[in-house]
Amino acid sequence: MPSEAPQDVAALAGRFEAVVGCDQVSLAPETAVHDLRAPAQVRPADEQQLGRVLALARTEDLGVCLAGGATKLGWGNRARRFDLLVSTRDLQGFSDVDPDNLSLSVAAGTPVAEARAKARAMDRVLPLDPGRPSVATVGGVTATADQGARGAGYGGLRDVVLGLRAVLADGSAVKFGGRTMKNVTGYDMTKLFVGSFGVLGVITEVTYRLLPRPEKQALIVLPLESLAQGRGIAAYVLDSYLQPLALEVISAGFARMTGVAGATPSGVVDLAPGHGYLLLAAFAGHRAAVARSIAEVRGQARAPAAAILEDAEAESLFERLSEAGAVGARSGSSLTTRSTVPISQVWELAQAAETRAGAIELPLAFRIGAARGTLDLYMSERASPAPDPQRLTTYAADLRRDAVALGGQLAVTRGLAMLSPAFDAWGDLGASVKLMKRLKERFDPDGILNPGRFVGGI
Amino acid sequence: MIATSPVKELRAIVGRDNVLDQPVDLQTYEYDAYLERHLPRAVVFVRSTAEVSAVVKVLARARIPFVPRGCGTNLTGGSVGLDDAVIIEMGLMDRILEIDLPNQRAVVQPGIFNLDISEALAPFGYYYAPDPASQKACSLGGNIAENAGGPHCFKYGVTSNHVLGLELVLPDGEVVWSGGKNVDSPGLDLTGILVGSEGTLGIVTAAILRILRKPETVKTMLGVCKSLEDGGNVVSAIVAAGLIPATLEMMDNRTINAVEDSMACGFPRDAAAVLLIELDGLRDGMDEMAEQIVTICRANGVSDVRVAQDEAERAALWKGRKGAFGALSRLAPNYMVADGTVPRTKLPEALRRVAEIAGRYGLQVASVFHAGDGNLHPLLLFDGRNNGERKKVMAASMEMLQVCADLGGTVSGEHGIGVEKLGAMHMVFDDNDLRAQSYVKEAFDPQGLCNPGKVLPGPAAKTGAPGPTEAGGATGAGAPSLTVSVGAALGA
Amino acid sequence: MAAPPRSGPPEEFQALYDHVVTCGKCGFCQPTCPIFRATGREGHVARGKVALFRNIIEERTEIGPDARDAFANCLLCRACTENCFSAVKTDQVVMSFRHAYAQRFGRSFLQRRVFRSLLPRPRLMRGLVRSVWALRRTGLADAARRIGLIGLLNPKLERALELRAGTPGRLLHARLARRKANRPDGRPLVGYWMSCGYNYVLPDVGEATVRVLERLGMAVEVLDNCCCGLAAYGYGDREAAAKLARENLRRLGDLERFDAIVSECGSCSGHLKEYTEVLADDPEWAARAALLKEKTRSFSEFLVEQGGLASLLVDLPATDGGAPGGAAGAAGGADRAPRAAAETVVTYHDPCHLGRRYQNVVDQPRQLLQALPGITFREAAESDACCGAAGTYGVLHPATSAAIIERKMGFIRDTGASVVVTECPSCMMQLSFGARRAGLDVSVQNISQMCDSVGRQISSE
């Protein structure tokens, strides 16, 4: 809750207006971080302004939360203090556009979809596949390492970022990495900032590696009778010579939620009883290699029905997958989590999620990233009566224990407010958190950036 | 110079014979593959994480700096001990602890030779992708310290893309794990910052690696280029056509002639460069893609293209590239391998300016370079006994790095900063950048004991009083044994 | 006793200075050095030895007992040189150090008594060896070993005892002495070189070799040679090696009468071919050394030159194709003998002095093995890596030597072979020791014994 008196807020806003201009400062912004709102929001127009904003915030000892497209504010814990919202939306544009050398530098506030379109126009692929790409910004996606289905082929964010620029808590601007894949010049600060959730500094520009545009892209949709069947096919694919671009197993609920079922040619894929899951396998490259890959996957399934989507159709199916988070947002009363476990263990976790949800009659939709060991859960608590934080918390805690026992973790990505206040969004990540705290202390000694939002209370 | 007390304590931990402190023995640990020599205070051979932790605790308490060392093949002085450091030799910790096929991971100790990892995985049809040219002689720990690359990194990335977790002994002796077998764990990417940290943030005692299924097919081609631009255009056209070769290696005219002198590979002596290309992946479409590349070559003035039809022909095409360093070493008593990166399209210009610099210093230079990612290795030839020549070589090398920086690249592609390039950091970083990097050093190593004097120019800022050494839990001792889990994957 | 040690680098090191500075410190020697693989010590690998050698020349350190350990730990296998971009000849560096060290600090007992006094006198050697075996037959030594007494006193002695279980019976020299002397009858004359290893420890091998040579149609004269001198040469005792070389050339007499001098010991055949280097400073003997080099053949080298196995079997009656190995006599010869269903798996170990880095007799033994009926040949990984015996090395550095052979046994195990074949007595003893230690049921045979067994097998049908 805003604790400052109205005249202090106005004075504060005035000081920021002096830095960024009146239009860029607004009071009582709508954007909430969990159930908290800041009294004011600032939108710096460029990196320099951002630097001065942060320097001023530091002087004023304000708790600052960051937002790009505001698509992932549901991640992480509540801010320990939330005095100012800094938006990166106005940091837009491209620099260092180098299709020949396969690199592209993008300002942090640029929506991912725009950056992808830029690459496509040059016959290249930007290897990002986050949730809600038309709204999510490259800065936010990089700071949360939000990679989706095509991470199987692209790798994670840490594998595609070549360099970045950032502004630190003291307002100073820094650059890390560069534009080349081969780079061992000093510490790999780029890796440190990818997924750093804004707690070390604010990313202002990211340089990504580009991929050549593949000749062909195709995706096969297979109805599955059971999770076990999906597991078997996935294990086969992962041990074979095939190189999937994406390898997902989604529940019927997820397919309905995202409209994936409807996107496939009708009559081919039918989520009738007895077929509770879909397997999606995508490949890209030379058309003969893609054709062989699709055929080989198909040969692993005994059911005759399968849908094969190519190029633009495949692309639109990926769009639907990436909108899963948006659907959840619209329903208003959902809890979503993201887990990563060792690849072969994700099936057990998904089974546990299903079984536990069934036991308490909790509607559950999920997707499994079979090549990377990721599991995204979407739980829609019934709108009425009022959601029961206790049973949801128990569910989440049990599942987190399962994930940890399997060698992974579970993080809440939406709906933290539906759980007991003591429930940590990230969980206990072990002894290495101590080192993370030490890093935070060096970069942001006053703790003004996303205070308390990250792991270990950082 | 030798403090007897720590030596006695160290001997109590690792055994009498596993601590060297006699001058003659120390002289064999004063160098690595770079040009500088620094006599260490002692050398300690360790065999387990518990021993590393105990040794580091002793040294931290006594405020004695230390340097983790693998095989000492580092090319920038990363493995030499400055400030009277104690060398902690990790080479005896060389086991594979676990091969986990269903999760596509291997857990290994850092002292293992890089190539030994892939050789152990071969019977299962898997391999470890990062393959620096020195892979048979360098340790995985060294690869991690330097974020080693290799000819296949254009397609497969570098070491950091294949290391998912690390067991680390911190500079105060505490043992922690970062990362794990899963990807994208929340939190700061400590594994990511440790890879490439050149042994200055702690000592890696185990690593969780990503392992890959071997490709079904490999197709190798060699093109003879009349000019460097032609070679560069070929690479651009290949990328534009949507192809991602696994390897793109080039050698310049000087190197070609040295190779022909020493082993007769059939390269025309007036060729500006030879371009070695490898595709790998599924058999389907491979022949067509190779044809496509041949067409691209011919369309760009590279008319002499050879395509290997079998393993023997493939070996013949690689022979020249593999023998390049040996061939060049015949031209002068010594050579220094410089290492810089430029955006690939700037390679011809970079090489021109490199040649100009060498000419100005009166040095012979020949270059081998990774055409796909713009990483170039000019080899400067000289006689190491001649102090004047050594100075010229180091000065010329610095100028070449400046060229790389000016052309939008960077001053270290895969060999690290070490000692050699401390002076080059300012070519690409300003004071703010370097200060941010020093935060990392301070967070991990507040006392500044771990491989001092490397990576960051100038003394790392020290916080006030050093923290007390924490009594952390060390992992159990005892000989690690190999477990291989094959799991349901192969039987499903 | 030698004069008190002089100071400063030995003059003879200068000759190698320009060579050793070409070491670029790349470290590629490390994975190929069997000692480094076992101990992980920089001083034990080429790069470290070369660095110390150079430091001595540049007076950053002194030649002395402190440096000795590094130079004692070398198998002279040349694996480092083969993998070195500058092809630094570390074996020469090591031998130069050993020689200079002895000059300056005095010769060891081994050098004074054994190399110089004992080895040039074969009769004396035989007498001594017979006494040693007699002593062993009393069982005292083995009893002492079993209760751990020997190991307590001296692990080297224990290791020496381990190299051969039991005693060999009559020495080879005595066994072959009973053969009828060869009259000149038009057959080619082969001089059979008496290797110390077979003579004193593994006489069965020598008997097999002579049988095969005779079956090949050769007239065999058993030479009255003394030790070839490799042990002394590798030790750095050039003077003793030269003395032995001259003594042998004297004993061999007129070399022209021989078509070949053959030895089934890779070290002996290799060293005989090196007599030109050993006697490089001795013009009087140089011509005879050159002639010896021309005449010398390793056993497998000679056999393949003479036509391989086919020439062994050509006189034997053809049998029907059904019996194992029976079709060997049929048209097409032994090279296409049908394989029986349950065949013996055999692998091969390259003795250093026979291998690629010395005589380069590498294909010939494999050709012979692959032509043998009833066996399947499988190549072991690192088949060309030194076994770790290296003359006296195995006895003087038992722990490291054991680690080296352990690695090799792992690769042999991987082939599934029940027989490992080689062409050197030292290797044979080391392989047997390694197999026993690893609990591996593998028999060690010389290539001549394998060829001998073929002939026996067929002639018995």
CSV table of C-alpha atoms in Angstrom, one decimal, chain B residues 42-227:
chain,number,residue,atom,x,y,z
B,42,ALA,CA,54.2,-25.2,-3.6
B,43,VAL,CA,52.3,-27.7,-5.7
B,44,VAL,CA,49.5,-29.8,-4.1
B,45,PHE,CA,48.0,-32.8,-5.8
B,46,VAL,CA,44.4,-33.4,-4.7
B,47,ARG,CA,42.2,-36.4,-5.3
B,48,SER,CA,38.8,-35.5,-3.9
B,49,THR,CA,36.4,-32.6,-3.2
B,50,ALA,CA,37.1,-33.1,0.5
B,51,GLU,CA,40.8,-32.7,0.0
B,52,VAL,CA,40.3,-29.6,-2.1
B,53,SER,CA,38.1,-28.0,0.5
B,54,ALA,CA,40.5,-28.9,3.3
B,55,VAL,CA,43.5,-27.5,1.4
B,56,VAL,CA,41.8,-24.3,0.5
B,57,LYS,CA,40.7,-23.8,4.1
B,58,VAL,CA,44.3,-24.1,5.2
B,59,LEU,CA,45.5,-21.6,2.6
B,60,ALA,CA,42.6,-19.2,3.2
B,61,ARG,CA,43.4,-19.2,6.9
B,62,ALA,CA,47.0,-18.4,6.1
B,63,ARG,CA,46.0,-15.8,3.5
B,64,ILE,CA,48.1,-17.7,0.9
B,65,PRO,CA,46.8,-17.3,-2.7
B,66,PHE,CA,46.2,-20.4,-4.8
B,67,VAL,CA,45.6,-21.4,-8.4
B,68,PRO,CA,43.6,-24.4,-9.6
B,69,ARG,CA,45.4,-26.2,-12.5
B,70,GLY,CA,44.4,-28.9,-14.9
B,71,CYS,CA,46.8,-29.8,-17.7
B,72,GLY,CA,48.5,-26.4,-17.9
B,73,THR,CA,47.7,-26.0,-21.6
B,74,ASN,CA,46.3,-22.5,-21.1
B,75,LEU,CA,47.5,-20.0,-23.7
B,76,THR,CA,47.2,-16.7,-21.8
B,77,GLY,CA,49.0,-17.5,-18.6
B,78,GLY,CA,45.8,-18.5,-16.7
B,79,SER,CA,47.5,-21.5,-15.0
B,80,VAL,CA,50.7,-19.8,-13.7
B,81,GLY,CA,50.7,-18.8,-10.1
B,82,LEU,CA,51.3,-15.1,-9.4
B,83,ASP,CA,52.0,-13.7,-5.9
B,84,ASP,CA,53.8,-16.8,-4.7
B,85,ALA,CA,50.6,-18.8,-5.1
B,86,VAL,CA,50.2,-22.5,-4.3
B,87,ILE,CA,49.2,-24.5,-7.3
B,88,ILE,CA,46.4,-27.0,-6.7
B,89,GLU,CA,46.8,-29.6,-9.3
B,90,MET,CA,43.5,-31.2,-10.2
B,91,GLY,CA,44.7,-33.6,-12.8
B,92,LEU,CA,44.3,-36.7,-10.6
B,93,MET,CA,40.6,-36.0,-10.2
B,94,ASP,CA,39.9,-37.4,-13.7
B,95,ARG,CA,37.0,-39.8,-13.3
B,96,ILE,CA,33.6,-39.9,-14.9
B,97,LEU,CA,31.2,-40.1,-12.0
B,98,GLU,CA,28.0,-40.8,-13.9
B,99,ILE,CA,26.7,-41.2,-17.3
B,100,ASP,CA,22.9,-40.5,-17.3
B,101,LEU,CA,21.5,-41.2,-20.7
B,102,PRO,CA,17.8,-40.7,-20.1
B,103,ASN,CA,18.6,-37.2,-18.8
B,104,GLN,CA,21.3,-36.6,-21.4
B,105,ARG,CA,23.8,-35.7,-18.8
B,106,ALA,CA,27.3,-36.8,-17.7
B,107,VAL,CA,28.8,-35.9,-14.3
B,108,VAL,CA,32.6,-35.7,-14.5
B,109,GLN,CA,35.6,-34.6,-12.4
B,110,PRO,CA,37.5,-31.6,-13.8
B,111,GLY,CA,40.9,-33.2,-14.3
B,112,ILE,CA,39.7,-35.5,-17.1
B,113,PHE,CA,41.0,-34.9,-20.6
B,114,ASN,CA,38.2,-33.4,-22.8
B,115,LEU,CA,38.5,-36.1,-25.4
B,116,ASP,CA,38.3,-38.9,-22.8
B,117,ILE,CA,34.8,-37.8,-22.1
B,118,SER,CA,33.6,-38.4,-25.6
B,119,GLU,CA,35.6,-41.6,-25.8
B,120,ALA,CA,33.8,-43.0,-22.8
B,121,LEU,CA,30.4,-41.9,-24.3
B,122,ALA,CA,31.1,-43.4,-27.7
B,123,PRO,CA,30.0,-46.9,-27.0
B,124,PHE,CA,26.6,-45.5,-26.0
B,125,GLY,CA,26.4,-43.4,-29.2
B,126,TYR,CA,26.7,-40.1,-27.4
B,127,TYR,CA,29.4,-37.4,-27.2
B,128,TYR,CA,30.4,-34.2,-25.5
B,129,ALA,CA,30.2,-31.5,-28.1
B,130,PRO,CA,32.7,-28.7,-27.2
B,131,ASP,CA,35.9,-29.9,-28.9
B,132,PRO,CA,38.7,-27.4,-28.8
B,133,ALA,CA,41.6,-28.3,-31.0
B,134,SER,CA,43.6,-29.2,-27.9
B,135,GLN,CA,40.9,-31.5,-26.7
B,136,LYS,CA,43.1,-34.6,-26.3
B,137,ALA,CA,45.5,-32.6,-24.0
B,138,CYS,CA,43.3,-30.2,-22.1
B,139,SER,CA,41.2,-30.8,-19.1
B,140,LEU,CA,37.5,-30.2,-18.7
B,141,GLY,CA,38.2,-28.0,-15.8
B,142,GLY,CA,40.4,-25.9,-18.0
B,143,ASN,CA,37.6,-25.8,-20.6
B,144,ILE,CA,35.2,-24.6,-18.0
B,145,ALA,CA,37.7,-22.0,-16.8
B,146,GLU,CA,38.1,-20.6,-20.3
B,147,ASN,CA,34.7,-21.3,-21.8
B,148,ALA,CA,36.5,-23.2,-24.5
B,149,GLY,CA,35.1,-23.3,-28.0
B,150,GLY,CA,36.3,-25.4,-30.8
B,151,PRO,CA,35.6,-25.9,-34.5
B,152,HIS,CA,32.0,-27.1,-33.9
B,153,CYS,CA,30.8,-24.1,-31.9
B,154,PHE,CA,29.2,-22.4,-34.9
B,155,LYS,CA,26.5,-25.0,-34.7
B,156,TYR,CA,26.8,-26.3,-31.2
B,157,GLY,CA,27.9,-23.4,-29.1
B,158,VAL,CA,30.7,-23.2,-26.5
B,159,THR,CA,31.4,-24.9,-23.2
B,160,SER,CA,29.0,-22.7,-21.3
B,161,ASN,CA,26.1,-24.0,-23.4
B,162,HIS,CA,26.9,-27.5,-22.3
B,163,VAL,CA,27.6,-27.1,-18.6
B,164,LEU,CA,24.5,-27.2,-16.4
B,165,GLY,CA,25.7,-27.6,-12.9
B,166,LEU,CA,29.0,-27.3,-10.9
B,167,GLU,CA,30.3,-28.4,-7.6
B,168,LEU,CA,32.4,-25.6,-6.4
B,169,VAL,CA,34.9,-25.1,-3.6
B,170,LEU,CA,34.7,-21.5,-2.7
B,171,PRO,CA,37.8,-19.5,-1.9
B,172,ASP,CA,37.1,-20.0,1.8
B,173,GLY,CA,36.9,-23.7,1.4
B,174,GLU,CA,33.1,-24.1,1.6
B,175,VAL,CA,31.6,-26.5,-0.9
B,176,VAL,CA,28.4,-25.5,-2.9
B,177,TRP,CA,26.5,-26.8,-5.9
B,178,SER,CA,25.1,-24.5,-8.5
B,179,GLY,CA,22.7,-25.6,-11.1
B,180,GLY,CA,21.8,-29.2,-11.6
B,181,LYS,CA,20.6,-31.7,-14.2
B,182,ASN,CA,17.6,-29.5,-15.0
B,183,VAL,CA,17.7,-26.4,-17.2
B,184,ASP,CA,16.7,-22.9,-16.3
B,185,SER,CA,16.5,-23.2,-12.6
B,186,PRO,CA,15.4,-19.9,-11.1
B,187,GLY,CA,18.0,-17.7,-9.4
B,188,LEU,CA,21.1,-16.1,-10.6
B,189,ASP,CA,23.0,-18.2,-13.2
B,190,LEU,CA,26.0,-19.0,-11.0
B,191,THR,CA,27.0,-21.8,-13.3
B,192,GLY,CA,27.0,-19.3,-16.2
B,193,ILE,CA,29.2,-16.8,-14.4
B,194,LEU,CA,31.6,-19.5,-13.3
B,195,VAL,CA,32.2,-20.9,-16.8
B,196,GLY,CA,34.8,-18.6,-18.3
B,197,SER,CA,35.9,-17.2,-14.9
B,198,GLU,CA,39.4,-18.5,-15.4
B,199,GLY,CA,39.7,-20.1,-12.0
B,200,THR,CA,39.4,-16.8,-10.2
B,201,LEU,CA,36.1,-17.4,-8.4
B,202,GLY,CA,36.6,-20.8,-6.9
B,203,ILE,CA,37.7,-24.4,-7.7
B,204,VAL,CA,35.3,-26.6,-9.7
B,205,THR,CA,35.4,-30.2,-8.4
B,206,ALA,CA,32.6,-31.7,-10.4
B,207,ALA,CA,30.6,-30.7,-13.5
B,208,ILE,CA,27.2,-31.7,-14.9
B,209,LEU,CA,27.5,-31.8,-18.6
B,210,ARG,CA,24.9,-31.9,-21.4
B,211,ILE,CA,25.7,-34.8,-23.7
B,212,LEU,CA,24.3,-35.3,-27.2
B,213,ARG,CA,23.5,-38.1,-29.5
B,214,LYS,CA,26.1,-38.5,-32.2
B,215,PRO,CA,24.9,-37.2,-35.5
B,216,GLU,CA,23.8,-39.8,-38.1
B,217,THR,CA,26.0,-38.5,-40.8
B,218,VAL,CA,28.9,-36.1,-41.4
B,219,LYS,CA,29.7,-34.6,-44.7
B,220,THR,CA,33.1,-32.9,-45.3
B,221,MET,CA,34.1,-30.6,-48.1
B,222,LEU,CA,37.1,-28.5,-48.8
B,223,GLY,CA,37.2,-25.4,-51.1
B,224,VAL,CA,40.2,-23.7,-52.4
B,225,CYS,CA,39.8,-19.9,-52.4
B,226,LYS,CA,41.5,-17.4,-54.6
B,227,SER,CA,40.8,-14.6,-52.2
